[in-house]
């Protein structure tokens, strides 16, 4: 009897643990059911369709295994081309292209055996089935490779790590790794060329480390790398040393020019995805020219920008709460990347504004000197072929607001290269700076073009047409010309506007200076140059203009100050001194902030109040039978309120709520003929496995910054097209990408999946890509809107910035895609604008996004499940957040507000959210194959009932054994 | 109390050790993991209640107390698993998406689980 008592008690305790664990795991599985479906392959089937119902047909014909092969072949060719056109030749002393008798090589650097194909974020991974490694790319091109050293790297225990909690390490081998035996492996052979590869990895939640495991800035040349280069040089065995930079972040590349390291050529290759290494080897062998240009500034010291003075962990002196205590101040104002270095250079040449002071000195001796601070400027890149570029005309039409430049480009051929090549035409402007007035960059990219493939001796006139909107300045103190009662608008100051082309931003600025009659210019190496005034044109604006862009060029909405409280000085005059061009001694220091009471209330973000004029919940219809299916809405304009309201009237309140809870997709809604849909992550490729044809992961494309470095808008559109094609085979309707935050600093953890440091570059480059994605029926999720430029403390971090910098830099990067890219999806960010979480910023998500830019699609939060402490539900829903990413925890709050509390304001917000979402879905590949008569059924993945049964069995066992134990105790008591 | 411990079975002593160790682990959990997404006061409360119930055996003769203590430790362990798994998924996916300290999560979940096992052993013995 006694034995039984302990047996029941013991079994009860065991099964209680099993049941409890099973229950929590079930909850997790359902919370992340989209991920589970992705892993188990139980995501929605692909939408196959024929004839009239194939609204978004694949350009390869019906979805079949054979056509998938054709698609994959084209995607491979595309990836190779992106690497050829996007890689940037940093230095070449004639070593490249390799000669035909130089095919016996040793690969140095541990990452040659462990290359980085993509950054550490969501999306598709490198395919071991169809991807090409660096090693294979060399082998396929007929190279003999030193396998002794390669295998030593391959079997080494050294690892590259990113996570903060393990200490980020570049994972390079120490000098002691290179034993005499390894050194002997290249003494007699494999020594035509030493190919050295250095790699840096960053990712989601992981910025590059200002101090890494080696105790140095992660983007600097590390001792192990420097020692490796010296070892190669001192061996005297190699004819050539070629360095490959395998990184999406701008490393300190000044070493390439320093003789002690013996670098003959240096090629930045970014993160090349599945097939890019084939393109890299094509470039090395001269099978293709290299025509990429940097879209970031490569300073001598990656810590030297004004933005770098305020990054990483910064906490209010009087706050301790998670998601509230963190902040960052954009004290650099508009001077991000080249806008800082080149503007200060302009003032250095002109002897203005203390440019040559000691403030902000990092690589210079005692006073700031551009040539010493700069390694390679924005727009820089070499090619094997030499080109001339001559301005034929540059016109600024003040009526059409277009700037048109015609540039004649001629291929002069190369010393060791006689193949075809392309040249990038970069168009910049210098706008008049008025002392103490609105901040102005001395040079600003406003447009670009790329030639076709030109043979030696061939010429082509490239026409670059762009909008003058891209160089209007936002002045928050200006009187709005369209509504004088309002403050702030874009303005043009009167004065000289000098347009110039150049090989890069610095070269263009020297042409501007030449045009303006300046002297004392020098190139990036400090060599005196005179500039070329023939490649610059000055056009004078006679009068101040505060009317043209007092209204939005996209919608006509008055554009005025919306983000006063994003400026930290709003909460206390003079709290922070932003960098101003009128005195470079204002170079920023790290801002130390104390939260005021007003800020604390804003940080709590619990601000929802039902408006007095909120409609009655009963004024909205639900559960109506109007026989309007999702597919019927595919051509109903957004503005047709009557039809959309009739469509929305069909939903129950529960459906309105559930539709806003993303689970890496959304369930079917049978009443409106909406199928189950899948959404997923991935700027650089769509996560998932093909549902037709050979099982393989979605194509991993070269990283976004590599794509942008092509300066080729046709490739941007092609990337969008291929992602949309891939989505059809993956059964995906909505992808959360591309990314359009800025490379505010070189240390941004996700720079690889954002376009550039320059807002205009992102503006121009995103448009064709997003347009092509939507044309192919793939909803985008341009992210992370906005100011998510650092990953450290990204949850809840207060981001303080002036409205000028916000609009001209950060919002500009999103504007092209969202206002002009015909796209229908955007993702907000984890951070705050000022103290207001982006997902509950009405100014951002409604006033700017919809009213100013005319965006009509769906706005999803970033994964909000863990952020309920500051990403508030009702506040977000009413500010403009439509869907909650991977978050089903908001449904009860929303349902209770809408149903139990009969809050008409929330019902209205839910209807708006559903309209935006359904509007996007009705223009996506989800409707392929649907007609008004198609019957939709709810589907449940097999694992869902399975885990519920398991819970019930374990729970029943735990209860039964507990009951037996209790009965035994009671019996014993009775006996006693 | 010492007399009661001396009289108790080896299983009870193991459980008592585990319960005390659980309480100490909970203190360490507060000291080192607070603020992380893998931290929860609910876990702390369950562990302390579980430890108190088990120690209560020394003063109150109620045969179900070890079982109730074990329930608390099981709930604490399960909730700790609930917090830990999403964080561990980042390692699986090689993406710092969810966040949280996986080392701390694994260490403390394992500690709470081991303490739970000791109370289970006590449940199987007199």
PDB file of C-alpha atoms in Angstrom, chain A residues 464-688:
ATOM      1  CA  UNK A 464      20.633  61.154 -66.361  1.00  0.00           C
ATOM      2  CA  UNK A 465      17.299  62.717 -65.516  1.00  0.00           C
ATOM      3  CA  UNK A 466      16.388  63.439 -61.945  1.00  0.00           C
ATOM      4  CA  UNK A 467      14.022  65.541 -59.813  1.00  0.00           C
ATOM      5  CA  UNK A 468      15.098  68.774 -58.176  1.00  0.00           C
ATOM      6  CA  UNK A 469      13.192  67.561 -55.124  1.00  0.00           C
ATOM      7  CA  UNK A 470      16.280  65.499 -54.321  1.00  0.00           C
ATOM      8  CA  UNK A 471      18.326  68.592 -53.550  1.00  0.00           C
ATOM      9  CA  UNK A 472      15.721  70.808 -51.940  1.00  0.00           C
ATOM     10  CA  UNK A 473      16.620  71.470 -48.302  1.00  0.00           C
ATOM     11  CA  UNK A 474      14.178  70.921 -45.472  1.00  0.00           C
ATOM     12  CA  UNK A 475      14.111  74.020 -43.295  1.00  0.00           C
ATOM     13  CA  UNK A 476      12.123  73.535 -40.119  1.00  0.00           C
ATOM     14  CA  UNK A 477      12.221  77.259 -39.420  1.00  0.00           C
ATOM     15  CA  UNK A 478      10.858  78.270 -42.813  1.00  0.00           C
ATOM     16  CA  UNK A 479       7.383  79.628 -43.286  1.00  0.00           C
ATOM     17  CA  UNK A 480       5.495  77.083 -45.315  1.00  0.00           C
ATOM     18  CA  UNK A 481       4.849  78.643 -48.701  1.00  0.00           C
ATOM     19  CA  UNK A 482       1.592  76.759 -49.221  1.00  0.00           C
ATOM     20  CA  UNK A 483       0.187  77.347 -45.767  1.00  0.00           C
ATOM     21  CA  UNK A 484       1.897  80.288 -44.044  1.00  0.00           C
ATOM     22  CA  UNK A 485       0.273  79.302 -40.766  1.00  0.00           C
ATOM     23  CA  UNK A 486       2.526  76.270 -40.703  1.00  0.00           C
ATOM     24  CA  UNK A 487       6.227  75.999 -40.018  1.00  0.00           C
ATOM     25  CA  UNK A 488       8.719  74.082 -42.080  1.00  0.00           C
ATOM     26  CA  UNK A 489       8.967  72.978 -45.692  1.00  0.00           C
ATOM     27  CA  UNK A 490      11.515  72.181 -48.349  1.00  0.00           C
ATOM     28  CA  UNK A 491      13.180  75.276 -49.728  1.00  0.00           C
ATOM     29  CA  UNK A 492      15.650  76.381 -52.370  1.00  0.00           C
ATOM     30  CA  UNK A 493      17.902  79.225 -51.318  1.00  0.00           C
ATOM     31  CA  UNK A 494      18.747  81.743 -53.987  1.00  0.00           C
ATOM     32  CA  UNK A 495      22.231  81.465 -55.364  1.00  0.00           C
ATOM     33  CA  UNK A 496      24.477  79.288 -57.500  1.00  0.00           C
ATOM     34  CA  UNK A 497      23.728  75.617 -57.950  1.00  0.00           C
ATOM     35  CA  UNK A 498      26.712  73.812 -59.406  1.00  0.00           C
ATOM     36  CA  UNK A 499      25.999  70.453 -60.995  1.00  0.00           C
ATOM     37  CA  UNK A 500      28.928  68.165 -61.642  1.00  0.00           C
ATOM     38  CA  UNK A 501      29.839  64.678 -62.649  1.00  0.00           C
ATOM     39  CA  UNK A 502      32.844  62.882 -61.255  1.00  0.00           C
ATOM     40  CA  UNK A 503      34.496  59.536 -60.803  1.00  0.00           C
ATOM     41  CA  UNK A 504      33.338  59.713 -57.209  1.00  0.00           C
ATOM     42  CA  UNK A 505      31.939  62.260 -54.762  1.00  0.00           C
ATOM     43  CA  UNK A 506      35.361  63.760 -54.132  1.00  0.00           C
ATOM     44  CA  UNK A 507      36.222  64.040 -57.810  1.00  0.00           C
ATOM     45  CA  UNK A 508      32.863  65.668 -58.504  1.00  0.00           C
ATOM     46  CA  UNK A 509      33.456  68.142 -55.693  1.00  0.00           C
ATOM     47  CA  UNK A 510      36.847  69.035 -57.133  1.00  0.00           C
ATOM     48  CA  UNK A 511      35.095  69.735 -60.441  1.00  0.00           C
ATOM     49  CA  UNK A 512      32.641  71.954 -58.558  1.00  0.00           C
ATOM     50  CA  UNK A 513      35.511  73.794 -56.906  1.00  0.00           C
ATOM     51  CA  UNK A 514      37.218  74.239 -60.267  1.00  0.00           C
ATOM     52  CA  UNK A 515      34.003  75.612 -61.720  1.00  0.00           C
ATOM     53  CA  UNK A 516      33.782  78.022 -58.802  1.00  0.00           C
ATOM     54  CA  UNK A 517      37.355  79.192 -59.426  1.00  0.00           C
ATOM     55  CA  UNK A 518      38.872  77.697 -56.306  1.00  0.00           C
ATOM     56  CA  UNK A 519      42.438  76.489 -55.995  1.00  0.00           C
ATOM     57  CA  UNK A 520      44.309  74.206 -53.620  1.00  0.00           C
ATOM     58  CA  UNK A 521      42.298  71.070 -54.356  1.00  0.00           C
ATOM     59  CA  UNK A 522      43.828  67.633 -53.895  1.00  0.00           C
ATOM     60  CA  UNK A 523      42.851  64.051 -54.524  1.00  0.00           C
ATOM     61  CA  UNK A 524      42.259  61.313 -51.946  1.00  0.00           C
ATOM     62  CA  UNK A 525      45.979  60.653 -51.705  1.00  0.00           C
ATOM     63  CA  UNK A 526      46.757  64.324 -51.120  1.00  0.00           C
ATOM     64  CA  UNK A 527      48.140  64.945 -54.617  1.00  0.00           C
ATOM     65  CA  UNK A 528      47.360  68.432 -55.950  1.00  0.00           C
ATOM     66  CA  UNK A 529      44.676  68.463 -58.642  1.00  0.00           C
ATOM     67  CA  UNK A 530      42.976  71.229 -60.517  1.00  0.00           C
ATOM     68  CA  UNK A 531      39.547  69.714 -61.079  1.00  0.00           C
ATOM     69  CA  UNK A 532      37.739  69.849 -64.386  1.00  0.00           C
ATOM     70  CA  UNK A 533      35.386  72.775 -64.712  1.00  0.00           C
ATOM     71  CA  UNK A 534      34.175  71.383 -68.032  1.00  0.00           C
ATOM     72  CA  UNK A 535      32.399  68.648 -66.145  1.00  0.00           C
ATOM     73  CA  UNK A 536      30.476  71.098 -64.004  1.00  0.00           C
ATOM     74  CA  UNK A 537      27.689  73.553 -64.802  1.00  0.00           C
ATOM     75  CA  UNK A 538      26.463  76.383 -62.619  1.00  0.00           C
ATOM     76  CA  UNK A 539      22.873  77.513 -62.722  1.00  0.00           C
ATOM     77  CA  UNK A 540      21.786  80.497 -60.671  1.00  0.00           C
ATOM     78  CA  UNK A 541      18.489  80.633 -58.862  1.00  0.00           C
ATOM     79  CA  UNK A 542      17.409  84.244 -58.580  1.00  0.00           C
ATOM     80  CA  UNK A 543      14.905  83.973 -55.803  1.00  0.00           C
ATOM     81  CA  UNK A 544      14.293  82.048 -52.613  1.00  0.00           C
ATOM     82  CA  UNK A 545      11.657  79.331 -53.146  1.00  0.00           C
ATOM     83  CA  UNK A 546       9.543  78.092 -50.264  1.00  0.00           C
ATOM     84  CA  UNK A 547       6.509  77.120 -52.324  1.00  0.00           C
ATOM     85  CA  UNK A 548       7.475  74.404 -54.803  1.00  0.00           C
ATOM     86  CA  UNK A 549       7.991  71.735 -52.182  1.00  0.00           C
ATOM     87  CA  UNK A 550       5.820  73.238 -49.502  1.00  0.00           C
ATOM     88  CA  UNK A 551       3.511  70.512 -50.721  1.00  0.00           C
ATOM     89  CA  UNK A 552       4.328  66.916 -51.430  1.00  0.00           C
ATOM     90  CA  UNK A 553       5.345  66.190 -55.025  1.00  0.00           C
ATOM     91  CA  UNK A 554       3.513  62.888 -54.654  1.00  0.00           C
ATOM     92  CA  UNK A 555       0.118  63.944 -53.297  1.00  0.00           C
ATOM     93  CA  UNK A 556      -0.023  67.715 -52.966  1.00  0.00           C
ATOM     94  CA  UNK A 557      -0.354  67.425 -49.173  1.00  0.00           C
ATOM     95  CA  UNK A 558       1.175  70.319 -47.266  1.00  0.00           C
ATOM     96  CA  UNK A 559       4.588  69.231 -45.968  1.00  0.00           C
ATOM     97  CA  UNK A 560       5.405  70.860 -42.669  1.00  0.00           C
ATOM     98  CA  UNK A 561       7.042  70.028 -39.342  1.00  0.00           C
ATOM     99  CA  UNK A 562       5.871  66.708 -37.979  1.00  0.00           C
ATOM    100  CA  UNK A 563       8.735  65.641 -35.788  1.00  0.00           C
ATOM    101  CA  UNK A 564       9.555  68.556 -33.505  1.00  0.00           C
ATOM    102  CA  UNK A 565       9.685  66.161 -30.564  1.00  0.00           C
ATOM    103  CA  UNK A 566      12.210  63.919 -32.316  1.00  0.00           C
ATOM    104  CA  UNK A 567      14.780  66.647 -31.659  1.00  0.00           C
ATOM    105  CA  UNK A 568      16.187  66.236 -28.147  1.00  0.00           C
ATOM    106  CA  UNK A 569      16.393  70.005 -27.837  1.00  0.00           C
ATOM    107  CA  UNK A 570      12.582  70.081 -27.928  1.00  0.00           C
ATOM    108  CA  UNK A 571      12.691  68.793 -24.357  1.00  0.00           C
ATOM    109  CA  UNK A 572      15.316  71.267 -23.245  1.00  0.00           C
ATOM    110  CA  UNK A 573      16.898  74.018 -25.298  1.00  0.00           C
ATOM    111  CA  UNK A 574      20.597  73.400 -25.859  1.00  0.00           C
ATOM    112  CA  UNK A 575      20.613  69.862 -24.488  1.00  0.00           C
ATOM    113  CA  UNK A 576      22.713  68.734 -27.433  1.00  0.00           C
ATOM    114  CA  UNK A 577      24.848  70.684 -29.870  1.00  0.00           C
ATOM    115  CA  UNK A 578      24.263  69.217 -33.308  1.00  0.00           C
ATOM    116  CA  UNK A 579      27.106  69.386 -35.780  1.00  0.00           C
ATOM    117  CA  UNK A 580      26.828  72.520 -37.871  1.00  0.00           C
ATOM    118  CA  UNK A 581      28.807  73.487 -40.890  1.00  0.00           C
ATOM    119  CA  UNK A 582      29.236  77.000 -39.648  1.00  0.00           C
ATOM    120  CA  UNK A 583      31.783  75.693 -37.150  1.00  0.00           C
ATOM    121  CA  UNK A 584      33.389  72.264 -37.455  1.00  0.00           C
ATOM    122  CA  UNK A 585      34.486  72.569 -33.850  1.00  0.00           C
ATOM    123  CA  UNK A 586      30.947  71.399 -33.098  1.00  0.00           C
ATOM    124  CA  UNK A 587      32.123  67.892 -34.012  1.00  0.00           C
ATOM    125  CA  UNK A 588      29.962  65.762 -31.703  1.00  0.00           C
ATOM    126  CA  UNK A 589      30.814  64.224 -28.402  1.00  0.00           C
ATOM    127  CA  UNK A 590      28.820  61.432 -26.795  1.00  0.00           C
ATOM    128  CA  UNK A 591      25.532  62.874 -25.571  1.00  0.00           C
ATOM    129  CA  UNK A 592      24.629  62.194 -21.943  1.00  0.00           C
ATOM    130  CA  UNK A 593      20.892  62.520 -21.369  1.00  0.00           C
ATOM    131  CA  UNK A 594      18.564  62.656 -18.432  1.00  0.00           C
ATOM    132  CA  UNK A 595      14.913  61.980 -19.156  1.00  0.00           C
ATOM    133  CA  UNK A 596      12.555  64.788 -18.225  1.00  0.00           C
ATOM    134  CA  UNK A 597       9.111  64.056 -16.807  1.00  0.00           C
ATOM    135  CA  UNK A 598       7.602  64.798 -20.220  1.00  0.00           C
ATOM    136  CA  UNK A 599       9.990  62.341 -21.811  1.00  0.00           C
ATOM    137  CA  UNK A 600       9.185  59.678 -19.231  1.00  0.00           C
ATOM    138  CA  UNK A 601       5.495  59.949 -20.041  1.00  0.00           C
ATOM    139  CA  UNK A 602       6.290  59.651 -23.729  1.00  0.00           C
ATOM    140  CA  UNK A 603       8.594  56.690 -23.109  1.00  0.00           C
ATOM    141  CA  UNK A 604       5.830  54.855 -21.315  1.00  0.00           C
ATOM    142  CA  UNK A 605       3.970  55.176 -24.612  1.00  0.00           C
ATOM    143  CA  UNK A 606       0.662  54.407 -22.904  1.00  0.00           C
ATOM    144  CA  UNK A 607      -1.113  57.305 -24.510  1.00  0.00           C
ATOM    145  CA  UNK A 608      -4.318  55.971 -25.986  1.00  0.00           C
ATOM    146  CA  UNK A 609      -7.461  57.953 -25.358  1.00  0.00           C
ATOM    147  CA  UNK A 610     -10.664  57.377 -27.226  1.00  0.00           C
ATOM    148  CA  UNK A 611     -11.351  60.525 -29.244  1.00  0.00           C
ATOM    149  CA  UNK A 612     -14.436  62.464 -28.317  1.00  0.00           C
ATOM    150  CA  UNK A 613     -15.676  62.290 -31.880  1.00  0.00           C
ATOM    151  CA  UNK A 614     -15.081  58.554 -32.294  1.00  0.00           C
ATOM    152  CA  UNK A 615     -17.831  56.862 -34.274  1.00  0.00           C
ATOM    153  CA  UNK A 616     -20.213  54.465 -32.571  1.00  0.00           C
ATOM    154  CA  UNK A 617     -19.161  50.851 -32.935  1.00  0.00           C
ATOM    155  CA  UNK A 618     -22.709  50.084 -33.927  1.00  0.00           C
ATOM    156  CA  UNK A 619     -22.389  52.379 -36.920  1.00  0.00           C
ATOM    157  CA  UNK A 620     -20.249  49.715 -38.608  1.00  0.00           C
ATOM    158  CA  UNK A 621     -21.744  46.674 -40.257  1.00  0.00           C
ATOM    159  CA  UNK A 622     -20.331  43.227 -39.743  1.00  0.00           C
ATOM    160  CA  UNK A 623     -21.088  39.704 -40.976  1.00  0.00           C
ATOM    161  CA  UNK A 624     -22.996  41.038 -43.993  1.00  0.00           C
ATOM    162  CA  UNK A 625     -23.570  38.782 -46.995  1.00  0.00           C
ATOM    163  CA  UNK A 626     -22.501  41.024 -49.852  1.00  0.00           C
ATOM    164  CA  UNK A 627     -20.929  38.332 -52.032  1.00  0.00           C
ATOM    165  CA  UNK A 628     -17.779  40.332 -52.615  1.00  0.00           C
ATOM    166  CA  UNK A 629     -14.750  38.053 -52.748  1.00  0.00           C
ATOM    167  CA  UNK A 630     -11.112  39.114 -52.374  1.00  0.00           C
ATOM    168  CA  UNK A 631     -10.481  38.418 -56.026  1.00  0.00           C
ATOM    169  CA  UNK A 632     -13.359  40.739 -56.937  1.00  0.00           C
ATOM    170  CA  UNK A 633     -11.474  43.593 -55.289  1.00  0.00           C
ATOM    171  CA  UNK A 634      -8.372  43.250 -57.463  1.00  0.00           C
ATOM    172  CA  UNK A 635      -9.270  46.215 -59.624  1.00  0.00           C
ATOM    173  CA  UNK A 636     -11.328  48.230 -57.157  1.00  0.00           C
ATOM    174  CA  UNK A 637      -9.451  51.468 -56.537  1.00  0.00           C
ATOM    175  CA  UNK A 638      -8.377  52.320 -53.013  1.00  0.00           C
ATOM    176  CA  UNK A 639     -10.446  55.487 -53.249  1.00  0.00           C
ATOM    177  CA  UNK A 640     -13.674  53.583 -53.936  1.00  0.00           C
ATOM    178  CA  UNK A 641     -14.813  53.787 -50.330  1.00  0.00           C
ATOM    179  CA  UNK A 642     -18.286  52.453 -51.023  1.00  0.00           C
ATOM    180  CA  UNK A 643     -17.168  49.157 -52.532  1.00  0.00           C
ATOM    181  CA  UNK A 644     -14.408  48.666 -50.000  1.00  0.00           C
ATOM    182  CA  UNK A 645     -16.843  49.310 -47.156  1.00  0.00           C
ATOM    183  CA  UNK A 646     -19.226  46.726 -48.583  1.00  0.00           C
ATOM    184  CA  UNK A 647     -16.333  44.294 -48.719  1.00  0.00           C
ATOM    185  CA  UNK A 648     -15.287  45.047 -45.141  1.00  0.00           C
ATOM    186  CA  UNK A 649     -18.868  44.768 -43.908  1.00  0.00           C
ATOM    187  CA  UNK A 650     -18.619  41.033 -44.528  1.00  0.00           C
ATOM    188  CA  UNK A 651     -16.050  40.418 -41.788  1.00  0.00           C
ATOM    189  CA  UNK A 652     -16.964  39.565 -38.233  1.00  0.00           C
ATOM    190  CA  UNK A 653     -15.237  41.589 -35.528  1.00  0.00           C
ATOM    191  CA  UNK A 654     -13.242  38.480 -34.656  1.00  0.00           C
ATOM    192  CA  UNK A 655     -12.079  38.172 -38.265  1.00  0.00           C
ATOM    193  CA  UNK A 656     -11.131  41.845 -38.410  1.00  0.00           C
ATOM    194  CA  UNK A 657      -8.952  41.269 -35.352  1.00  0.00           C
ATOM    195  CA  UNK A 658      -7.440  37.908 -36.318  1.00  0.00           C
ATOM    196  CA  UNK A 659      -6.446  39.185 -39.748  1.00  0.00           C
ATOM    197  CA  UNK A 660      -4.150  41.709 -38.090  1.00  0.00           C
ATOM    198  CA  UNK A 661      -2.224  38.996 -36.191  1.00  0.00           C
ATOM    199  CA  UNK A 662       0.560  37.771 -38.433  1.00  0.00           C
ATOM    200  CA  UNK A 663       1.956  34.278 -37.867  1.00  0.00           C
ATOM    201  CA  UNK A 664       4.405  34.293 -40.771  1.00  0.00           C
ATOM    202  CA  UNK A 665       1.212  34.387 -42.761  1.00  0.00           C
ATOM    203  CA  UNK A 666      -2.497  34.659 -42.279  1.00  0.00           C
ATOM    204  CA  UNK A 667      -5.291  32.130 -42.124  1.00  0.00           C
ATOM    205  CA  UNK A 668      -7.983  31.724 -44.728  1.00  0.00           C
ATOM    206  CA  UNK A 669     -11.124  33.822 -44.459  1.00  0.00           C
ATOM    207  CA  UNK A 670     -13.721  31.677 -46.140  1.00  0.00           C
ATOM    208  CA  UNK A 671     -16.450  34.321 -46.146  1.00  0.00           C
ATOM    209  CA  UNK A 672     -14.478  36.569 -48.527  1.00  0.00           C
ATOM    210  CA  UNK A 673     -12.678  33.866 -50.475  1.00  0.00           C
ATOM    211  CA  UNK A 674      -9.239  34.636 -49.014  1.00  0.00           C
ATOM    212  CA  UNK A 675      -6.792  31.761 -49.017  1.00  0.00           C
ATOM    213  CA  UNK A 676      -4.235  31.032 -46.322  1.00  0.00           C
ATOM    214  CA  UNK A 677      -1.209  33.199 -47.105  1.00  0.00           C
ATOM    215  CA  UNK A 678       2.469  32.915 -46.213  1.00  0.00           C
ATOM    216  CA  UNK A 679       4.741  35.807 -45.356  1.00  0.00           C
ATOM    217  CA  UNK A 680       8.405  35.567 -44.541  1.00  0.00           C
ATOM    218  CA  UNK A 681      11.680  37.349 -44.099  1.00  0.00           C
ATOM    219  CA  UNK A 682      14.453  38.183 -46.426  1.00  0.00           C
ATOM    220  CA  UNK A 683      15.958  41.162 -48.167  1.00  0.00           C
ATOM    221  CA  UNK A 684      18.617  38.991 -49.781  1.00  0.00           C
ATOM    222  CA  UNK A 685      16.383  36.085 -50.727  1.00  0.00           C
ATOM    223  CA  UNK A 686      13.129  34.560 -49.588  1.00  0.00           C
ATOM    224  CA  UNK A 687      13.195  31.998 -46.788  1.00  0.00           C
ATOM    225  CA  UNK A 688      11.643  28.637 -47.541  1.00  0.00           C
TER     226      UNK A 688
END
